GROMACS .gro file of C-alpha atoms in nm:
model
  380
    1UNK     CA    1   3.646  -1.410   0.793
    2UNK     CA    2   4.015  -1.327   0.766
    3UNK     CA    3   4.256  -1.579   0.611
    4UNK     CA    4   4.405  -1.615   0.957
    5UNK     CA    5   4.094  -1.577   1.175
    6UNK     CA    6   4.099  -1.356   1.481
    7UNK     CA    7   3.981  -1.511   1.810
    8UNK     CA    8   3.658  -1.312   1.799
    9UNK     CA    9   3.586  -1.441   1.448
   10UNK     CA   10   3.641  -1.800   1.556
   11UNK     CA   11   3.404  -1.755   1.849
   12UNK     CA   12   3.141  -1.599   1.624
   13UNK     CA   13   3.180  -1.872   1.362
   14UNK     CA   14   3.146  -2.146   1.623
   15UNK     CA   15   2.836  -1.979   1.764
   16UNK     CA   16   2.678  -1.953   1.417
   17UNK     CA   17   2.746  -2.318   1.337
   18UNK     CA   18   2.609  -2.430   1.673
   19UNK     CA   19   2.298  -2.213   1.642
   20UNK     CA   20   2.225  -2.349   1.295
   21UNK     CA   21   2.284  -2.706   1.408
   22UNK     CA   22   2.062  -2.688   1.717
   23UNK     CA   23   1.797  -2.437   1.608
   24UNK     CA   24   1.788  -2.491   1.231
   25UNK     CA   25   1.893  -2.143   1.126
   26UNK     CA   26   1.997  -1.791   1.215
   27UNK     CA   27   1.733  -1.581   1.041
   28UNK     CA   28   1.422  -1.457   1.221
   29UNK     CA   29   1.166  -1.569   0.963
   30UNK     CA   30   0.852  -1.480   1.159
   31UNK     CA   31   0.604  -1.311   0.925
   32UNK     CA   32   0.460  -0.976   1.020
   33UNK     CA   33   0.106  -1.025   1.160
   34UNK     CA   34  -0.165  -0.957   0.906
   35UNK     CA   35  -0.539  -0.996   0.848
   36UNK     CA   36  -0.718  -1.097   0.528
   37UNK     CA   37  -0.965  -0.819   0.440
   38UNK     CA   38  -1.066  -0.911   0.084
   39UNK     CA   39  -1.037  -1.202  -0.158
   40UNK     CA   40  -1.143  -1.312  -0.503
   41UNK     CA   41  -1.010  -1.517  -0.792
   42UNK     CA   42  -0.631  -1.522  -0.740
   43UNK     CA   43  -0.665  -1.213  -0.517
   44UNK     CA   44  -0.593  -1.188  -0.148
   45UNK     CA   45  -0.567  -0.846   0.017
   46UNK     CA   46  -0.406  -0.827   0.359
   47UNK     CA   47  -0.385  -0.553   0.621
   48UNK     CA   48  -0.077  -0.564   0.843
   49UNK     CA   49  -0.138  -0.521   1.212
   50UNK     CA   50  -0.039  -0.164   1.312
   51UNK     CA   51   0.254  -0.109   1.544
   52UNK     CA   52   0.064   0.178   1.704
   53UNK     CA   53  -0.300   0.211   1.799
   54UNK     CA   54  -0.347   0.497   1.554
   55UNK     CA   55  -0.162   0.468   1.219
   56UNK     CA   56  -0.120   0.799   1.041
   57UNK     CA   57  -0.134   0.905   0.677
   58UNK     CA   58  -0.236   0.750   0.348
   59UNK     CA   59  -0.227   0.373   0.308
   60UNK     CA   60   0.050   0.188   0.125
   61UNK     CA   61  -0.039  -0.108  -0.096
   62UNK     CA   62   0.243  -0.349  -0.182
   63UNK     CA   63   0.187  -0.508  -0.524
   64UNK     CA   64   0.355  -0.845  -0.565
   65UNK     CA   65   0.464  -0.987  -0.900
   66UNK     CA   66   0.342  -1.316  -1.034
   67UNK     CA   67   0.541  -1.631  -0.951
   68UNK     CA   68   0.746  -1.464  -0.675
   69UNK     CA   69   0.604  -1.499  -0.322
   70UNK     CA   70   0.496  -1.204  -0.110
   71UNK     CA   71   0.803  -1.282   0.102
   72UNK     CA   72   0.978  -1.031  -0.124
   73UNK     CA   73   0.826  -0.758   0.094
   74UNK     CA   74   0.862  -0.944   0.425
   75UNK     CA   75   1.185  -1.139   0.383
   76UNK     CA   76   1.295  -1.160   0.746
   77UNK     CA   77   1.286  -0.947   1.057
   78UNK     CA   78   1.536  -0.664   1.012
   79UNK     CA   79   1.518  -0.690   0.631
   80UNK     CA   80   1.145  -0.653   0.581
   81UNK     CA   81   0.994  -0.356   0.400
   82UNK     CA   82   0.663  -0.444   0.565
   83UNK     CA   83   0.822  -0.427   0.909
   84UNK     CA   84   0.980  -0.092   0.821
   85UNK     CA   85   0.652   0.062   0.699
   86UNK     CA   86   0.450  -0.070   0.994
   87UNK     CA   87   0.711   0.050   1.244
   88UNK     CA   88   0.689   0.392   1.081
   89UNK     CA   89   0.319   0.408   1.159
   90UNK     CA   90   0.198   0.373   0.801
   91UNK     CA   91  -0.125   0.184   0.722
   92UNK     CA   92   0.026  -0.105   0.525
   93UNK     CA   93  -0.148  -0.351   0.294
   94UNK     CA   94  -0.048  -0.620   0.045
   95UNK     CA   95  -0.210  -0.792  -0.251
   96UNK     CA   96  -0.098  -1.144  -0.343
   97UNK     CA   97  -0.238  -1.410  -0.570
   98UNK     CA   98  -0.221  -1.750  -0.404
   99UNK     CA   99  -0.124  -2.070  -0.582
  100UNK     CA  100  -0.166  -2.080  -0.960
  101UNK     CA  101  -0.293  -2.414  -1.094
  102UNK     CA  102  -0.369  -2.574  -1.430
  103UNK     CA  103  -0.728  -2.451  -1.411
  104UNK     CA  104  -0.596  -2.091  -1.423
  105UNK     CA  105  -0.416  -2.147  -1.754
  106UNK     CA  106  -0.652  -1.921  -1.952
  107UNK     CA  107  -0.597  -1.615  -1.732
  108UNK     CA  108  -0.396  -1.337  -1.893
  109UNK     CA  109  -0.234  -1.017  -1.770
  110UNK     CA  110  -0.569  -0.840  -1.810
  111UNK     CA  111  -0.698  -1.036  -1.509
  112UNK     CA  112  -0.449  -0.857  -1.285
  113UNK     CA  113  -0.461  -0.517  -1.457
  114UNK     CA  114  -0.839  -0.502  -1.502
  115UNK     CA  115  -0.960  -0.690  -1.195
  116UNK     CA  116  -0.714  -0.790  -0.922
  117UNK     CA  117  -0.510  -0.474  -0.868
  118UNK     CA  118  -0.801  -0.228  -0.917
  119UNK     CA  119  -1.015  -0.425  -0.671
  120UNK     CA  120  -0.729  -0.424  -0.419
  121UNK     CA  121  -0.681  -0.047  -0.451
  122UNK     CA  122  -1.051   0.020  -0.396
  123UNK     CA  123  -1.064  -0.213  -0.096
  124UNK     CA  124  -0.756  -0.058   0.065
  125UNK     CA  125  -0.884   0.296   0.012
  126UNK     CA  126  -1.219   0.207   0.166
  127UNK     CA  127  -1.057   0.022   0.457
  128UNK     CA  128  -0.837   0.327   0.526
  129UNK     CA  129  -1.131   0.566   0.538
  130UNK     CA  130  -1.142   0.678   0.175
  131UNK     CA  131  -0.782   0.795   0.152
  132UNK     CA  132  -0.581   0.770  -0.172
  133UNK     CA  133  -0.341   0.478  -0.196
  134UNK     CA  134   0.037   0.473  -0.252
  135UNK     CA  135   0.139   0.176  -0.466
  136UNK     CA  136   0.477   0.004  -0.428
  137UNK     CA  137   0.532  -0.263  -0.693
  138UNK     CA  138   0.836  -0.485  -0.736
  139UNK     CA  139   0.940  -0.639  -1.069
  140UNK     CA  140   0.627  -0.741  -1.264
  141UNK     CA  141   0.423  -0.597  -0.976
  142UNK     CA  142   0.555  -0.253  -1.073
  143UNK     CA  143   0.434  -0.299  -1.430
  144UNK     CA  144   0.096  -0.418  -1.299
  145UNK     CA  145   0.074  -0.097  -1.092
  146UNK     CA  146   0.161   0.126  -1.390
  147UNK     CA  147  -0.071  -0.047  -1.637
  148UNK     CA  148  -0.353  -0.037  -1.383
  149UNK     CA  149  -0.303   0.337  -1.326
  150UNK     CA  150  -0.297   0.398  -1.703
  151UNK     CA  151  -0.611   0.192  -1.759
  152UNK     CA  152  -0.812   0.321  -1.460
  153UNK     CA  153  -0.774   0.697  -1.422
  154UNK     CA  154  -1.061   0.699  -1.172
  155UNK     CA  155  -0.878   0.493  -0.909
  156UNK     CA  156  -0.770   0.672  -0.587
  157UNK     CA  157  -0.394   0.643  -0.646
  158UNK     CA  158  -0.176   0.897  -0.464
  159UNK     CA  159   0.161   0.785  -0.605
  160UNK     CA  160   0.346   0.486  -0.748
  161UNK     CA  161   0.690   0.348  -0.660
  162UNK     CA  162   0.825   0.102  -0.919
  163UNK     CA  163   1.113  -0.119  -0.805
  164UNK     CA  164   1.317  -0.313  -1.062
  165UNK     CA  165   1.067  -0.318  -1.351
  166UNK     CA  166   1.229  -0.330  -1.700
  167UNK     CA  167   1.046  -0.196  -2.004
  168UNK     CA  168   1.312  -0.239  -2.275
  169UNK     CA  169   1.416  -0.604  -2.279
  170UNK     CA  170   1.669  -0.540  -2.558
  171UNK     CA  171   1.881  -0.378  -2.285
  172UNK     CA  172   1.877  -0.688  -2.063
  173UNK     CA  173   2.211  -0.870  -2.117
  174UNK     CA  174   2.057  -1.206  -2.027
  175UNK     CA  175   1.804  -1.172  -2.309
  176UNK     CA  176   2.024  -1.024  -2.582
  177UNK     CA  177   2.217  -1.347  -2.667
  178UNK     CA  178   1.893  -1.546  -2.668
  179UNK     CA  179   1.693  -1.312  -2.892
  180UNK     CA  180   1.799  -1.475  -3.225
  181UNK     CA  181   1.693  -1.812  -3.082
  182UNK     CA  182   1.363  -1.673  -2.957
  183UNK     CA  183   1.284  -1.546  -3.306
  184UNK     CA  184   1.368  -1.871  -3.486
  185UNK     CA  185   1.082  -2.044  -3.662
  186UNK     CA  186   0.728  -1.944  -3.727
  187UNK     CA  187   0.405  -2.008  -3.542
  188UNK     CA  188   0.397  -2.235  -3.239
  189UNK     CA  189   0.760  -2.298  -3.150
  190UNK     CA  190   0.898  -2.535  -2.890
  191UNK     CA  191   0.857  -2.293  -2.599
  192UNK     CA  192   0.499  -2.211  -2.698
  193UNK     CA  193   0.402  -2.577  -2.724
  194UNK     CA  194   0.570  -2.652  -2.392
  195UNK     CA  195   0.395  -2.386  -2.182
  196UNK     CA  196   0.061  -2.453  -2.346
  197UNK     CA  197   0.091  -2.824  -2.273
  198UNK     CA  198   0.186  -2.757  -1.910
  199UNK     CA  199  -0.073  -2.483  -1.866
  200UNK     CA  200   0.196  -2.229  -1.782
  201UNK     CA  201   0.550  -2.197  -1.654
  202UNK     CA  202   0.592  -2.442  -1.363
  203UNK     CA  203   0.763  -2.351  -1.036
  204UNK     CA  204   1.098  -2.523  -1.112
  205UNK     CA  205   1.130  -2.328  -1.439
  206UNK     CA  206   1.050  -1.999  -1.266
  207UNK     CA  207   1.307  -2.070  -0.994
  208UNK     CA  208   1.571  -2.162  -1.251
  209UNK     CA  209   1.511  -1.842  -1.449
  210UNK     CA  210   1.550  -1.630  -1.134
  211UNK     CA  211   1.870  -1.811  -1.037
  212UNK     CA  212   2.012  -1.769  -1.387
  213UNK     CA  213   2.039  -1.394  -1.330
  214UNK     CA  214   2.287  -1.453  -1.048
  215UNK     CA  215   2.456  -1.772  -1.164
  216UNK     CA  216   2.797  -1.653  -1.050
  217UNK     CA  217   2.672  -1.611  -0.694
  218UNK     CA  218   2.505  -1.950  -0.712
  219UNK     CA  219   2.825  -2.124  -0.821
  220UNK     CA  220   3.044  -1.950  -0.564
  221UNK     CA  221   2.789  -1.975  -0.281
  222UNK     CA  222   2.958  -2.261  -0.088
  223UNK     CA  223   3.288  -2.075  -0.077
  224UNK     CA  224   3.111  -1.751   0.012
  225UNK     CA  225   2.935  -1.919   0.305
  226UNK     CA  226   3.268  -2.041   0.440
  227UNK     CA  227   3.428  -1.698   0.413
  228UNK     CA  228   3.128  -1.541   0.592
  229UNK     CA  229   3.080  -1.813   0.851
  230UNK     CA  230   3.144  -1.559   1.127
  231UNK     CA  231   2.896  -1.302   0.986
  232UNK     CA  232   2.557  -1.374   1.144
  233UNK     CA  233   2.373  -1.109   0.942
  234UNK     CA  234   2.512  -1.233   0.611
  235UNK     CA  235   2.422  -1.593   0.687
  236UNK     CA  236   2.073  -1.494   0.802
  237UNK     CA  237   2.015  -1.310   0.474
  238UNK     CA  238   2.123  -1.616   0.274
  239UNK     CA  239   1.878  -1.832   0.469
  240UNK     CA  240   1.594  -1.588   0.404
  241UNK     CA  241   1.671  -1.568   0.032
  242UNK     CA  242   1.684  -1.948   0.010
  243UNK     CA  243   1.337  -1.965   0.165
  244UNK     CA  244   1.214  -1.703  -0.082
  245UNK     CA  245   1.347  -1.908  -0.375
  246UNK     CA  246   1.188  -2.226  -0.241
  247UNK     CA  247   0.845  -2.055  -0.243
  248UNK     CA  248   0.838  -1.951  -0.608
  249UNK     CA  249   0.507  -2.032  -0.778
  250UNK     CA  250   0.392  -2.090  -1.137
  251UNK     CA  251   0.276  -1.855  -1.413
  252UNK     CA  252  -0.067  -1.915  -1.573
  253UNK     CA  253  -0.027  -2.031  -1.934
  254UNK     CA  254  -0.186  -1.735  -2.108
  255UNK     CA  255  -0.004  -1.483  -1.888
  256UNK     CA  256   0.328  -1.654  -1.952
  257UNK     CA  257   0.251  -1.649  -2.324
  258UNK     CA  258   0.189  -1.275  -2.314
  259UNK     CA  259   0.510  -1.214  -2.122
  260UNK     CA  260   0.710  -1.441  -2.350
  261UNK     CA  261   0.575  -1.327  -2.687
  262UNK     CA  262   0.507  -0.960  -2.619
  263UNK     CA  263   0.759  -0.850  -2.359
  264UNK     CA  264   1.049  -1.089  -2.415
  265UNK     CA  265   1.033  -1.152  -2.790
  266UNK     CA  266   0.834  -0.852  -2.910
  267UNK     CA  267   0.971  -0.594  -2.661
  268UNK     CA  268   0.643  -0.406  -2.700
  269UNK     CA  269   0.680  -0.196  -2.385
  270UNK     CA  270   0.985  -0.026  -2.534
  271UNK     CA  271   0.741   0.225  -2.682
  272UNK     CA  272   0.527   0.236  -2.369
  273UNK     CA  273   0.216   0.071  -2.514
  274UNK     CA  274   0.065  -0.264  -2.417
  275UNK     CA  275  -0.246  -0.406  -2.585
  276UNK     CA  276  -0.506  -0.584  -2.372
  277UNK     CA  277  -0.835  -0.714  -2.505
  278UNK     CA  278  -0.808  -0.508  -2.822
  279UNK     CA  279  -0.735  -0.179  -2.643
  280UNK     CA  280  -0.396  -0.011  -2.617
  281UNK     CA  281  -0.281   0.093  -2.272
  282UNK     CA  282  -0.012   0.361  -2.283
  283UNK     CA  283   0.225   0.447  -1.999
  284UNK     CA  284   0.181   0.810  -2.106
  285UNK     CA  285  -0.169   0.787  -1.953
  286UNK     CA  286  -0.027   0.738  -1.603
  287UNK     CA  287  -0.100   1.063  -1.419
  288UNK     CA  288   0.005   1.000  -1.054
  289UNK     CA  289   0.367   1.080  -0.963
  290UNK     CA  290   0.605   0.787  -1.017
  291UNK     CA  291   0.928   0.696  -0.838
  292UNK     CA  292   1.141   0.453  -1.040
  293UNK     CA  293   1.416   0.241  -0.882
  294UNK     CA  294   1.690   0.049  -1.062
  295UNK     CA  295   1.935  -0.185  -0.890
  296UNK     CA  296   2.301  -0.114  -0.958
  297UNK     CA  297   2.380  -0.486  -1.001
  298UNK     CA  298   2.040  -0.612  -1.115
  299UNK     CA  299   2.079  -0.878  -1.385
  300UNK     CA  300   1.706  -0.921  -1.449
  301UNK     CA  301   1.622  -0.551  -1.472
  302UNK     CA  302   1.951  -0.365  -1.536
  303UNK     CA  303   1.967   0.012  -1.504
  304UNK     CA  304   1.927   0.102  -1.876
  305UNK     CA  305   1.626  -0.133  -1.916
  306UNK     CA  306   1.451   0.035  -1.622
  307UNK     CA  307   1.558   0.392  -1.697
  308UNK     CA  308   1.398   0.359  -2.041
  309UNK     CA  309   1.065   0.390  -1.857
  310UNK     CA  310   1.122   0.751  -1.754
  311UNK     CA  311   1.050   0.930  -2.088
  312UNK     CA  312   0.748   0.705  -2.145
  313UNK     CA  313   0.574   0.847  -1.834
  314UNK     CA  314   0.510   1.180  -2.004
  315UNK     CA  315   0.167   1.229  -1.843
  316UNK     CA  316   0.284   1.179  -1.484
  317UNK     CA  317   0.280   1.472  -1.242
  318UNK     CA  318   0.644   1.399  -1.161
  319UNK     CA  319   0.892   1.122  -1.237
  320UNK     CA  320   1.192   1.054  -1.016
  321UNK     CA  321   1.463   0.801  -1.099
  322UNK     CA  322   1.695   0.642  -0.843
  323UNK     CA  323   1.980   0.392  -0.873
  324UNK     CA  324   2.022   0.196  -0.551
  325UNK     CA  325   2.262  -0.081  -0.443
  326UNK     CA  326   2.169  -0.444  -0.496
  327UNK     CA  327   2.047  -0.703  -0.741
  328UNK     CA  328   1.687  -0.775  -0.834
  329UNK     CA  329   1.578  -0.882  -0.484
  330UNK     CA  330   1.850  -0.709  -0.286
  331UNK     CA  331   1.751  -0.362  -0.405
  332UNK     CA  332   1.409  -0.419  -0.245
  333UNK     CA  333   1.490  -0.607   0.072
  334UNK     CA  334   1.867  -0.648   0.102
  335UNK     CA  335   2.067  -0.516   0.394
  336UNK     CA  336   2.170  -0.205   0.198
  337UNK     CA  337   1.805  -0.130   0.113
  338UNK     CA  338   1.748  -0.024   0.474
  339UNK     CA  339   1.956   0.288   0.414
  340UNK     CA  340   1.876   0.351   0.047
  341UNK     CA  341   1.553   0.221  -0.108
  342UNK     CA  342   1.339   0.236   0.205
  343UNK     CA  343   1.420   0.596   0.307
  344UNK     CA  344   1.360   0.705  -0.054
  345UNK     CA  345   1.017   0.538  -0.048
  346UNK     CA  346   0.943   0.711   0.285
  347UNK     CA  347   1.037   1.050   0.145
  348UNK     CA  348   0.833   0.992  -0.168
  349UNK     CA  349   0.518   0.888   0.018
  350UNK     CA  350   0.551   1.181   0.257
  351UNK     CA  351   0.583   1.426  -0.032
  352UNK     CA  352   0.271   1.300  -0.204
  353UNK     CA  353   0.051   1.247   0.102
  354UNK     CA  354  -0.206   1.492   0.228
  355UNK     CA  355  -0.222   1.594   0.592
  356UNK     CA  356  -0.485   1.425   0.806
  357UNK     CA  357  -0.740   1.699   0.881
  358UNK     CA  358  -0.834   1.524   1.206
  359UNK     CA  359  -0.560   1.329   1.387
  360UNK     CA  360  -0.832   1.139   1.571
  361UNK     CA  361  -0.984   0.987   1.260
  362UNK     CA  362  -0.880   0.865   0.921
  363UNK     CA  363  -1.025   1.086   0.651
  364UNK     CA  364  -0.990   1.171   0.286
  365UNK     CA  365  -0.653   1.301   0.170
  366UNK     CA  366  -0.594   1.576  -0.084
  367UNK     CA  367  -0.318   1.547  -0.343
  368UNK     CA  368  -0.048   1.809  -0.324
  369UNK     CA  369   0.136   1.962  -0.616
  370UNK     CA  370   0.515   1.975  -0.603
  371UNK     CA  371   0.768   2.151  -0.817
  372UNK     CA  372   1.099   1.996  -0.914
  373UNK     CA  373   1.310   2.233  -0.710
  374UNK     CA  374   1.506   2.060  -0.437
  375UNK     CA  375   1.413   1.714  -0.564
  376UNK     CA  376   1.609   1.451  -0.746
  377UNK     CA  377   1.350   1.417  -1.022
  378UNK     CA  378   1.477   1.383  -1.376
  379UNK     CA  379   1.399   1.666  -1.610
  380UNK     CA  380   1.161   1.554  -1.881
   0.00000   0.00000   0.00000
């Protein structure tokens, strides 16, 4: 809103205030309709109801991270990647993990890499008529997708899109000042004792850590709301993000320990290798094509920390790197993502999808080979 508001701005501001007062909010928070098609221990696989009677092409599986709710992919109507994919006629699926409790404290990352994500991929491929699956993973979900592909070469994976997944934590400004503190002491330090006693990282801690990456926005939020009081879209996005933050969940204890000791303190993925159950999993073993996104203003996964992944994917058919507007969540489902991240995902899936041999039935897709000419792929 201008310092001296125009009449139209005053009318819009009054309408927004009244709508929020009488109806509770401005955002359309209706979830996209979906059906549960498979479940297991901390695994729920959903199929989103098609917008058309005959969806076309290979299925897309959205891989959520731990702790963050699946709302990341379905934030609100108009800013929902799920809505975009379904409206485009793509068979769209999602895997999420439900509520983590104290009884899940002994589950480690291997549970998701060796069981949850592979089972979801197989189920989605079977449900879609045996077609290969395009994975789209955000944050830790992107790392789950990559480690799963590296560990299970037999899975029917057509391509992978990784959104905001850092591999070199030494390049994360938020972590750099804390690293000397993280390395103080030997054995079971204060953090280790705390998460083991609690059985993991509780929801308030997870929410605080996410907010820390955008502390400036958090502090200036009241003033920002006042200056945007006439902007219905801006206010609706804030409401949707607030709901997302309120639905953060916990990390299981062992998983949090692996993330804390190996990724945060040890920075083991810097070299592209992660050990699970005594066996090394190398990102160089990922063979499907990979599209890597970094957010221009992402404080959790800044551009250099994400770009460090590209040379590690030496076995991939093709690696493409894109910098898009937005922070950690905004790059996936912010207002700018509608014209940047989403079209790039569409193009990528189209390039690595096989044609349906029979438009009247869903059948098996064949992978296509693509050269680098005319693409934005990085030379490796």
